[in-house]
mmCIF file of C-alpha atoms in Angstrom:
data_model
loop_
_atom_site.group_PDB
_atom_site.id
_atom_site.type_symbol
_atom_site.label_atom_id
_atom_site.label_comp_id
_atom_site.label_asym_id
_atom_site.label_seq_id
_atom_site.Cartn_x
_atom_site.Cartn_y
_atom_site.Cartn_z
ATOM 1 C CA MET R 1 -106.093 -12.243 66.170
ATOM 2 C CA VAL R 2 -107.930 -14.296 68.826
ATOM 3 C CA SER R 3 -106.790 -14.076 72.452
ATOM 4 C CA LEU R 4 -108.420 -16.789 74.649
ATOM 5 C CA VAL R 5 -108.573 -16.076 78.377
ATOM 6 C CA VAL R 6 -108.427 -19.138 80.681
ATOM 7 C CA PRO R 7 -108.742 -19.202 84.498
ATOM 8 C CA GLY R 8 -105.337 -19.852 86.050
ATOM 9 C CA SER R 9 -106.926 -21.690 88.966
ATOM 10 C CA SER R 10 -108.466 -24.494 86.882
ATOM 11 C CA GLU R 11 -106.060 -27.367 86.065
ATOM 12 C CA GLN R 12 -108.663 -28.886 83.761
ATOM 13 C CA MET R 13 -109.226 -25.723 81.737
ATOM 14 C CA LEU R 14 -105.507 -25.044 81.535
ATOM 15 C CA ALA R 15 -104.884 -28.561 80.241
ATOM 16 C CA LYS R 16 -107.646 -28.290 77.602
ATOM 17 C CA ALA R 17 -106.552 -24.843 76.480
ATOM 18 C CA ARG R 18 -102.993 -26.086 75.889
ATOM 19 C CA ASP R 19 -104.154 -27.906 72.746
ATOM 20 C CA LEU R 20 -106.080 -24.992 71.236
ATOM 21 C CA ARG R 21 -104.408 -23.284 68.308
ATOM 22 C CA VAL R 22 -105.161 -19.656 69.046
ATOM 23 C CA ASP R 23 -103.058 -16.593 68.357
ATOM 24 C CA GLU R 24 -102.705 -15.889 72.061
ATOM 25 C CA LEU R 25 -103.532 -17.838 75.165
ATOM 26 C CA ILE R 26 -103.970 -15.692 78.278
ATOM 27 C CA LEU R 27 -103.650 -17.434 81.638
ATOM 28 C CA ASP R 28 -105.677 -15.349 84.033
ATOM 29 C CA LEU R 29 -104.669 -14.674 87.628
ATOM 30 C CA GLU R 30 -107.024 -11.778 88.180
ATOM 31 C CA ASP R 31 -110.807 -11.731 87.626
ATOM 32 C CA ALA R 32 -111.156 -15.470 87.082
ATOM 33 C CA VAL R 33 -109.487 -16.387 90.380
ATOM 34 C CA THR R 34 -110.957 -15.873 93.857
ATOM 35 C CA PRO R 35 -108.696 -14.243 96.491
ATOM 36 C CA ASP R 36 -108.275 -17.488 98.476
ATOM 37 C CA ARG R 37 -106.845 -19.252 95.385
ATOM 38 C CA LYS R 38 -104.455 -16.584 94.079
ATOM 39 C CA ALA R 39 -101.260 -18.283 95.344
ATOM 40 C CA GLU R 40 -102.381 -21.695 94.097
ATOM 41 C CA ALA R 41 -103.269 -20.261 90.690
ATOM 42 C CA LEU R 42 -99.823 -18.702 90.324
ATOM 43 C CA GLY R 43 -98.242 -22.086 90.893
ATOM 44 C CA LEU R 44 -100.539 -23.705 88.328
ATOM 45 C CA VAL R 45 -99.768 -21.002 85.776
ATOM 46 C CA VAL R 46 -95.995 -21.444 86.163
ATOM 47 C CA VAL R 47 -96.462 -25.172 85.619
ATOM 48 C CA ALA R 48 -98.692 -24.524 82.580
ATOM 49 C CA LEU R 49 -96.052 -22.252 81.055
ATOM 50 C CA ALA R 50 -93.451 -25.005 81.422
ATOM 51 C CA ALA R 51 -95.807 -27.537 79.822
ATOM 52 C CA GLY R 52 -96.016 -25.528 76.570
ATOM 53 C CA SER R 53 -98.956 -24.733 74.324
ATOM 54 C CA GLU R 54 -100.199 -24.941 70.748
ATOM 55 C CA ALA R 55 -100.929 -21.234 70.924
ATOM 56 C CA ALA R 56 -98.734 -18.879 68.900
ATOM 57 C CA ARG R 57 -97.930 -17.020 72.127
ATOM 58 C CA VAL R 58 -98.858 -17.258 75.792
ATOM 59 C CA GLY R 59 -99.542 -14.387 78.140
ATOM 60 C CA VAL R 60 -100.466 -14.011 81.802
ATOM 61 C CA ARG R 61 -102.873 -11.455 83.241
ATOM 62 C CA ILE R 62 -101.569 -10.529 86.650
ATOM 63 C CA ASN R 63 -103.480 -8.808 89.443
ATOM 64 C CA SER R 64 -103.503 -5.025 89.513
ATOM 65 C CA ILE R 65 -100.351 -3.263 90.612
ATOM 66 C CA GLY R 66 -100.603 -2.470 94.314
ATOM 67 C CA SER R 67 -102.767 -5.515 95.051
ATOM 68 C CA PRO R 68 -101.521 -8.037 97.634
ATOM 69 C CA TRP R 69 -100.526 -10.504 94.892
ATOM 70 C CA ALA R 70 -98.901 -8.466 92.089
ATOM 71 C CA ASP R 71 -95.327 -8.364 93.423
ATOM 72 C CA ALA R 72 -95.148 -12.136 93.950
ATOM 73 C CA GLU R 73 -96.608 -12.707 90.476
ATOM 74 C CA LEU R 74 -94.062 -10.406 88.827
ATOM 75 C CA ARG R 75 -91.150 -12.122 90.576
ATOM 76 C CA ALA R 76 -92.429 -15.593 89.711
ATOM 77 C CA LEU R 77 -93.022 -14.802 86.022
ATOM 78 C CA ALA R 78 -89.740 -12.919 85.561
ATOM 79 C CA GLY R 79 -87.829 -15.805 87.121
ATOM 80 C CA ALA R 80 -89.794 -18.740 85.653
ATOM 81 C CA ALA R 81 -87.935 -21.419 83.743
ATOM 82 C CA VAL R 82 -90.367 -20.828 80.848
ATOM 83 C CA ARG R 83 -91.483 -17.236 80.826
ATOM 84 C CA PRO R 84 -94.644 -15.892 79.225
ATOM 85 C CA ASP R 85 -94.411 -13.994 75.963
ATOM 86 C CA THR R 86 -96.387 -11.138 77.432
ATOM 87 C CA VAL R 87 -97.961 -9.934 80.687
ATOM 88 C CA ILE R 88 -101.278 -8.134 80.779
ATOM 89 C CA VAL R 89 -101.502 -5.399 83.454
ATOM 90 C CA PRO R 90 -105.143 -4.764 84.504
ATOM 91 C CA LYS R 91 -106.597 -1.381 85.393
ATOM 92 C CA ALA R 92 -103.551 0.396 84.018
ATOM 93 C CA GLU R 93 -103.694 4.029 85.140
ATOM 94 C CA ASP R 94 -100.242 5.300 86.222
ATOM 95 C CA PRO R 95 -97.665 5.594 83.398
ATOM 96 C CA ARG R 96 -94.665 5.541 85.707
ATOM 97 C CA GLU R 97 -96.043 2.499 87.538
ATOM 98 C CA LEU R 98 -96.584 0.741 84.202
ATOM 99 C CA ALA R 99 -92.988 1.449 83.181
ATOM 100 C CA GLN R 100 -91.697 0.126 86.483
ATOM 101 C CA THR R 101 -93.740 -3.044 86.005
ATOM 102 C CA ALA R 102 -92.293 -3.555 82.528
ATOM 103 C CA GLY R 103 -88.818 -3.054 83.946
ATOM 104 C CA ALA R 104 -89.409 -5.635 86.664
ATOM 105 C CA LEU R 105 -90.345 -8.212 84.047
ATOM 106 C CA ASN R 106 -86.875 -8.046 82.509
ATOM 107 C CA GLY R 107 -87.747 -8.118 78.841
ATOM 108 C CA ILE R 108 -91.230 -9.620 78.862
ATOM 109 C CA GLY R 109 -93.592 -7.413 76.859
ATOM 110 C CA VAL R 110 -96.467 -5.689 78.635
ATOM 111 C CA GLN R 111 -100.022 -5.091 77.553
ATOM 112 C CA ALA R 112 -101.947 -2.303 79.276
ATOM 113 C CA LEU R 113 -105.551 -3.187 79.988
ATOM 114 C CA ILE R 114 -107.596 0.030 79.800
ATOM 115 C CA GLU R 115 -110.625 -0.461 82.029
ATOM 116 C CA THR R 116 -111.048 2.654 84.190
ATOM 117 C CA ALA R 117 -111.949 6.253 83.414
ATOM 118 C CA THR R 118 -108.506 7.357 84.656
ATOM 119 C CA GLY R 119 -106.765 4.811 82.453
ATOM 120 C CA LEU R 120 -108.776 5.906 79.429
ATOM 121 C CA SER R 121 -107.992 9.597 80.105
ATOM 122 C CA ARG R 122 -104.249 8.807 80.316
ATOM 123 C CA VAL R 123 -104.109 6.246 77.536
ATOM 124 C CA ASP R 124 -101.635 8.227 75.433
ATOM 125 C CA GLU R 125 -99.165 8.390 78.333
ATOM 126 C CA LEU R 126 -99.637 4.695 79.040
ATOM 127 C CA ALA R 127 -99.015 3.815 75.403
ATOM 128 C CA ALA R 128 -95.765 5.774 75.387
ATOM 129 C CA GLN R 129 -94.092 3.802 78.180
ATOM 130 C CA PRO R 130 -91.129 1.540 77.329
ATOM 131 C CA GLY R 131 -91.958 -2.158 77.211
ATOM 132 C CA VAL R 132 -95.626 -1.623 76.328
ATOM 133 C CA GLU R 133 -96.571 -3.610 73.214
ATOM 134 C CA ALA R 134 -100.378 -3.431 73.126
ATOM 135 C CA LEU R 135 -103.457 -1.704 74.560
ATOM 136 C CA VAL R 136 -106.508 -3.762 75.459
ATOM 137 C CA LEU R 137 -109.939 -2.224 75.996
ATOM 138 C CA GLY R 138 -111.745 -3.854 78.920
ATOM 139 C CA TYR R 139 -115.468 -3.237 78.859
ATOM 140 C CA ALA R 140 -116.831 -4.715 82.087
ATOM 141 C CA ASP R 141 -114.761 -2.699 84.561
ATOM 142 C CA LEU R 142 -114.795 0.396 82.379
ATOM 143 C CA ALA R 143 -118.575 0.333 82.282
ATOM 144 C CA VAL R 144 -118.644 0.361 86.069
ATOM 145 C CA SER R 145 -115.996 3.088 86.220
ATOM 146 C CA LEU R 146 -118.000 5.253 83.832
ATOM 147 C CA GLY R 147 -121.279 4.609 85.661
ATOM 148 C CA ARG R 148 -123.009 2.930 82.709
ATOM 149 C CA THR R 149 -126.272 1.122 83.133
ATOM 150 C CA PRO R 150 -126.494 -2.508 81.952
ATOM 151 C CA GLY R 151 -128.366 -1.267 78.926
ATOM 152 C CA GLY R 152 -125.735 1.309 78.157
ATOM 153 C CA ALA R 153 -122.941 -1.228 78.622
ATOM 154 C CA ALA R 154 -124.634 -3.513 76.067
ATOM 155 C CA ASP R 155 -125.032 -0.785 73.418
ATOM 156 C CA LEU R 156 -122.155 -1.099 70.913
ATOM 157 C CA ASP R 157 -122.600 2.414 69.591
ATOM 158 C CA LEU R 158 -121.985 3.957 73.008
ATOM 159 C CA TRP R 159 -118.542 2.373 73.071
ATOM 160 C CA LEU R 160 -117.323 3.991 69.824
ATOM 161 C CA PRO R 161 -115.597 7.000 71.515
ATOM 162 C CA SER R 162 -113.711 4.688 73.912
ATOM 163 C CA GLN R 163 -112.726 2.333 71.076
ATOM 164 C CA ASP R 164 -111.496 5.202 68.898
ATOM 165 C CA ARG R 165 -109.576 6.671 71.865
ATOM 166 C CA VAL R 166 -107.704 3.406 72.507
ATOM 167 C CA LEU R 167 -107.154 2.725 68.846
ATOM 168 C CA LEU R 168 -105.726 6.169 68.171
ATOM 169 C CA ALA R 169 -103.388 5.954 71.157
ATOM 170 C CA ALA R 170 -102.179 2.528 70.073
ATOM 171 C CA ARG R 171 -101.572 3.519 66.440
ATOM 172 C CA SER R 172 -99.818 6.762 67.435
ATOM 173 C CA ALA R 173 -97.405 4.758 69.569
ATOM 174 C CA GLY R 174 -96.970 1.905 67.090
ATOM 175 C CA LEU R 175 -98.746 -0.638 69.332
ATOM 176 C CA ARG R 176 -101.313 -3.337 68.742
ATOM 177 C CA ALA R 177 -104.898 -2.501 69.739
ATOM 178 C CA ILE R 178 -106.960 -5.373 71.119
ATOM 179 C CA ASP R 179 -110.731 -5.297 71.740
ATOM 180 C CA GLY R 180 -111.935 -6.774 75.023
ATOM 181 C CA PRO R 181 -114.239 -9.753 75.401
ATOM 182 C CA PHE R 182 -117.927 -10.038 74.628
ATOM 183 C CA LEU R 183 -119.296 -11.332 77.898
ATOM 184 C CA ALA R 184 -122.520 -13.093 76.800
ATOM 185 C CA ILE R 185 -121.268 -16.605 76.098
ATOM 186 C CA GLN R 186 -124.389 -17.862 74.279
ATOM 187 C CA ASP R 187 -125.257 -14.720 72.299
ATOM 188 C CA ALA R 188 -123.724 -15.698 68.945
ATOM 189 C CA ASP R 189 -125.247 -12.817 67.004
ATOM 190 C CA GLY R 190 -124.103 -10.273 69.584
ATOM 191 C CA LEU R 191 -120.568 -11.694 69.516
ATOM 192 C CA ARG R 192 -120.534 -11.533 65.740
ATOM 193 C CA ARG R 193 -121.635 -7.906 65.707
ATOM 194 C CA SER R 194 -119.085 -6.986 68.395
ATOM 195 C CA ALA R 195 -116.198 -8.737 66.651
ATOM 196 C CA THR R 196 -117.098 -7.344 63.228
ATOM 197 C CA ARG R 197 -117.329 -3.839 64.650
ATOM 198 C CA ALA R 198 -113.885 -4.117 66.229
ATOM 199 C CA ALA R 199 -112.371 -5.481 63.003
ATOM 200 C CA ASP R 200 -114.013 -2.818 60.883
ATOM 201 C CA LEU R 201 -112.722 -0.100 63.184
ATOM 202 C CA GLY R 202 -109.162 -1.345 62.788
ATOM 203 C CA PHE R 203 -108.445 -3.327 65.951
ATOM 204 C CA ASP R 204 -105.878 -6.110 65.612
ATOM 205 C CA GLY R 205 -107.850 -8.704 67.572
ATOM 206 C CA LYS R 206 -110.298 -9.511 70.306
ATOM 207 C CA TRP R 207 -110.347 -11.451 73.536
ATOM 208 C CA ALA R 208 -112.464 -14.584 73.848
ATOM 209 C CA ILE R 209 -113.703 -15.939 77.206
ATOM 210 C CA HIS R 210 -114.907 -19.289 75.879
ATOM 211 C CA PRO R 211 -113.566 -21.661 73.202
ATOM 212 C CA ALA R 212 -116.939 -21.415 71.431
ATOM 213 C CA HIS R 213 -116.094 -17.777 70.651
ATOM 214 C CA ILE R 214 -112.839 -18.539 68.857
ATOM 215 C CA GLN R 215 -114.123 -19.232 65.364
ATOM 216 C CA THR R 216 -116.564 -16.329 65.268
ATOM 217 C CA ILE R 217 -113.812 -13.911 66.216
ATOM 218 C CA ARG R 218 -111.372 -15.469 63.813
ATOM 219 C CA ASP R 219 -113.926 -15.181 60.972
ATOM 220 C CA ALA R 220 -114.538 -11.486 61.775
ATOM 221 C CA PHE R 221 -110.857 -10.583 61.705
ATOM 222 C CA CYS R 222 -109.727 -12.750 58.816
ATOM 223 C CA PRO R 223 -110.224 -11.068 55.390
ATOM 224 C CA ASP R 224 -112.341 -12.957 52.859
ATOM 225 C CA GLU R 225 -110.942 -14.378 49.640
ATOM 226 C CA SER R 226 -111.867 -11.326 47.555
ATOM 227 C CA ALA R 227 -109.998 -8.988 49.930
ATOM 228 C CA ILE R 228 -106.961 -11.289 49.910
ATOM 229 C CA ALA R 229 -107.010 -11.484 46.119
ATOM 230 C CA HIS R 230 -107.228 -7.682 45.809
ATOM 231 C CA ALA R 231 -104.337 -7.232 48.271
ATOM 232 C CA ARG R 232 -102.216 -9.682 46.268
ATOM 233 C CA GLN R 233 -103.011 -7.807 43.074
ATOM 234 C CA VAL R 234 -101.926 -4.489 44.638
ATOM 235 C CA LEU R 235 -98.615 -5.816 45.953
ATOM 236 C CA SER R 236 -97.915 -7.719 42.753
ATOM 237 C CA ALA R 237 -98.601 -4.641 40.643
ATOM 238 C CA LEU R 238 -96.258 -2.566 42.818
ATOM 239 C CA ARG R 239 -93.489 -5.144 42.604
ATOM 240 C CA ASN R 240 -93.724 -5.207 38.809
ATOM 241 C CA ALA R 241 -94.342 -1.531 38.211
ATOM 242 C CA PRO R 242 -91.873 0.805 36.497
ATOM 243 C CA HIS R 243 -90.346 3.326 38.838
ATOM 244 C CA ASN R 244 -91.446 6.364 36.859
ATOM 245 C CA GLY R 245 -95.218 6.384 36.966
ATOM 246 C CA ALA R 246 -98.426 5.826 38.908
ATOM 247 C CA ILE R 247 -100.233 2.525 38.571
ATOM 248 C CA GLN R 248 -103.839 1.418 38.834
ATOM 249 C CA VAL R 249 -105.417 -1.813 40.056
ATOM 250 C CA ASN R 250 -109.073 -2.426 39.147
ATOM 251 C CA GLY R 251 -109.483 1.271 38.384
ATOM 252 C CA GLN R 252 -108.006 2.390 41.720
ATOM 253 C CA MET R 253 -104.894 4.500 41.869
ATOM 254 C CA VAL R 254 -102.277 2.688 44.015
ATOM 255 C CA ASP R 255 -100.281 4.833 46.422
ATOM 256 C CA GLU R 256 -98.575 4.253 49.751
ATOM 257 C CA PRO R 257 -101.762 4.052 51.889
ATOM 258 C CA VAL R 258 -103.185 1.479 49.461
ATOM 259 C CA ARG R 259 -99.957 -0.530 49.663
ATOM 260 C CA LEU R 260 -100.011 -0.449 53.472
ATOM 261 C CA ALA R 261 -103.702 -1.510 53.533
ATOM 262 C CA ALA R 262 -102.913 -4.429 51.225
ATOM 263 C CA TRP R 263 -99.947 -5.418 53.379
ATOM 264 C CA ARG R 264 -102.116 -5.331 56.507
ATOM 265 C CA THR R 265 -104.833 -7.422 54.806
ATOM 266 C CA LEU R 266 -102.412 -10.252 54.105
ATOM 267 C CA GLU R 267 -101.016 -10.060 57.636
ATOM 268 C CA ARG R 268 -104.512 -10.356 59.101
ATOM 269 C CA ALA R 269 -105.058 -13.416 56.909
ATOM 270 C CA GLY R 270 -101.993 -15.037 58.435
ATOM 271 C CA LEU R 271 -99.909 -14.601 55.273
ATOM 272 C CA ASP R 272 -96.461 -13.110 54.898
ATOM 273 C CA PRO R 273 -96.808 -10.092 52.583
ATOM 274 C CA ALA R 274 -93.097 -10.066 51.857
ATOM 275 C CA SER R 275 -93.040 -13.595 50.421
ATOM 276 C CA ASP R 276 -96.632 -14.035 49.289
ATOM 277 C CA PRO R 277 -96.844 -14.933 45.546
#
């Protein structure tokens, strides 16, 4: 899953992004917009929502709850003629506040952006709130909150505990887990390592901050042909198996965890496991 973040204050970028076929397009009202342009950006985002998109779904990242702009953004999005599919709440820390935000959006799903030490320490509570559909790990602000040096923030291995913490909370609550963006736009190798790590860990997708990142992230999260073929073999064998015995596929005993893994592989490949031949 690729989630492309686009500045809500740029008409040109919003127009270009409308034609990009990504899994999720995120119109950003927070970090990408300067304080003097917040109101203008909200108007542009509402117009962009009405204009439609080639993306599978469209989300909006609002400003943090308690900021001077969040209330107006929530009212505008909840009452828009074309509402977003999801709203991303940055610096999520207070579970009750997050639940109230979800309630104010009147049915729009909420994603909690985990990017502070407090948010990370309360991630299980945040994940349990009604209306929350995903957790997103945000590296830049979390690095500052944790006091990491630039070198520490760039070290993938040092992020493993935080990634596992968010992933475990998401899976325990039945939510999607999304890895945050890789911030070096021109470091293709670094992006590939970061995306591959997130996919291998079990994340459902990753944010992109530039269209050039889309294909690299998509490649990392999409299973290769051999994995797809194996998943199809597993599900086919299960469909055709007698009900009174264990089965094997390529020498591997097939049980419920293997079935679930095969199902997930086809889903990640953009295939429907229930109807796949």
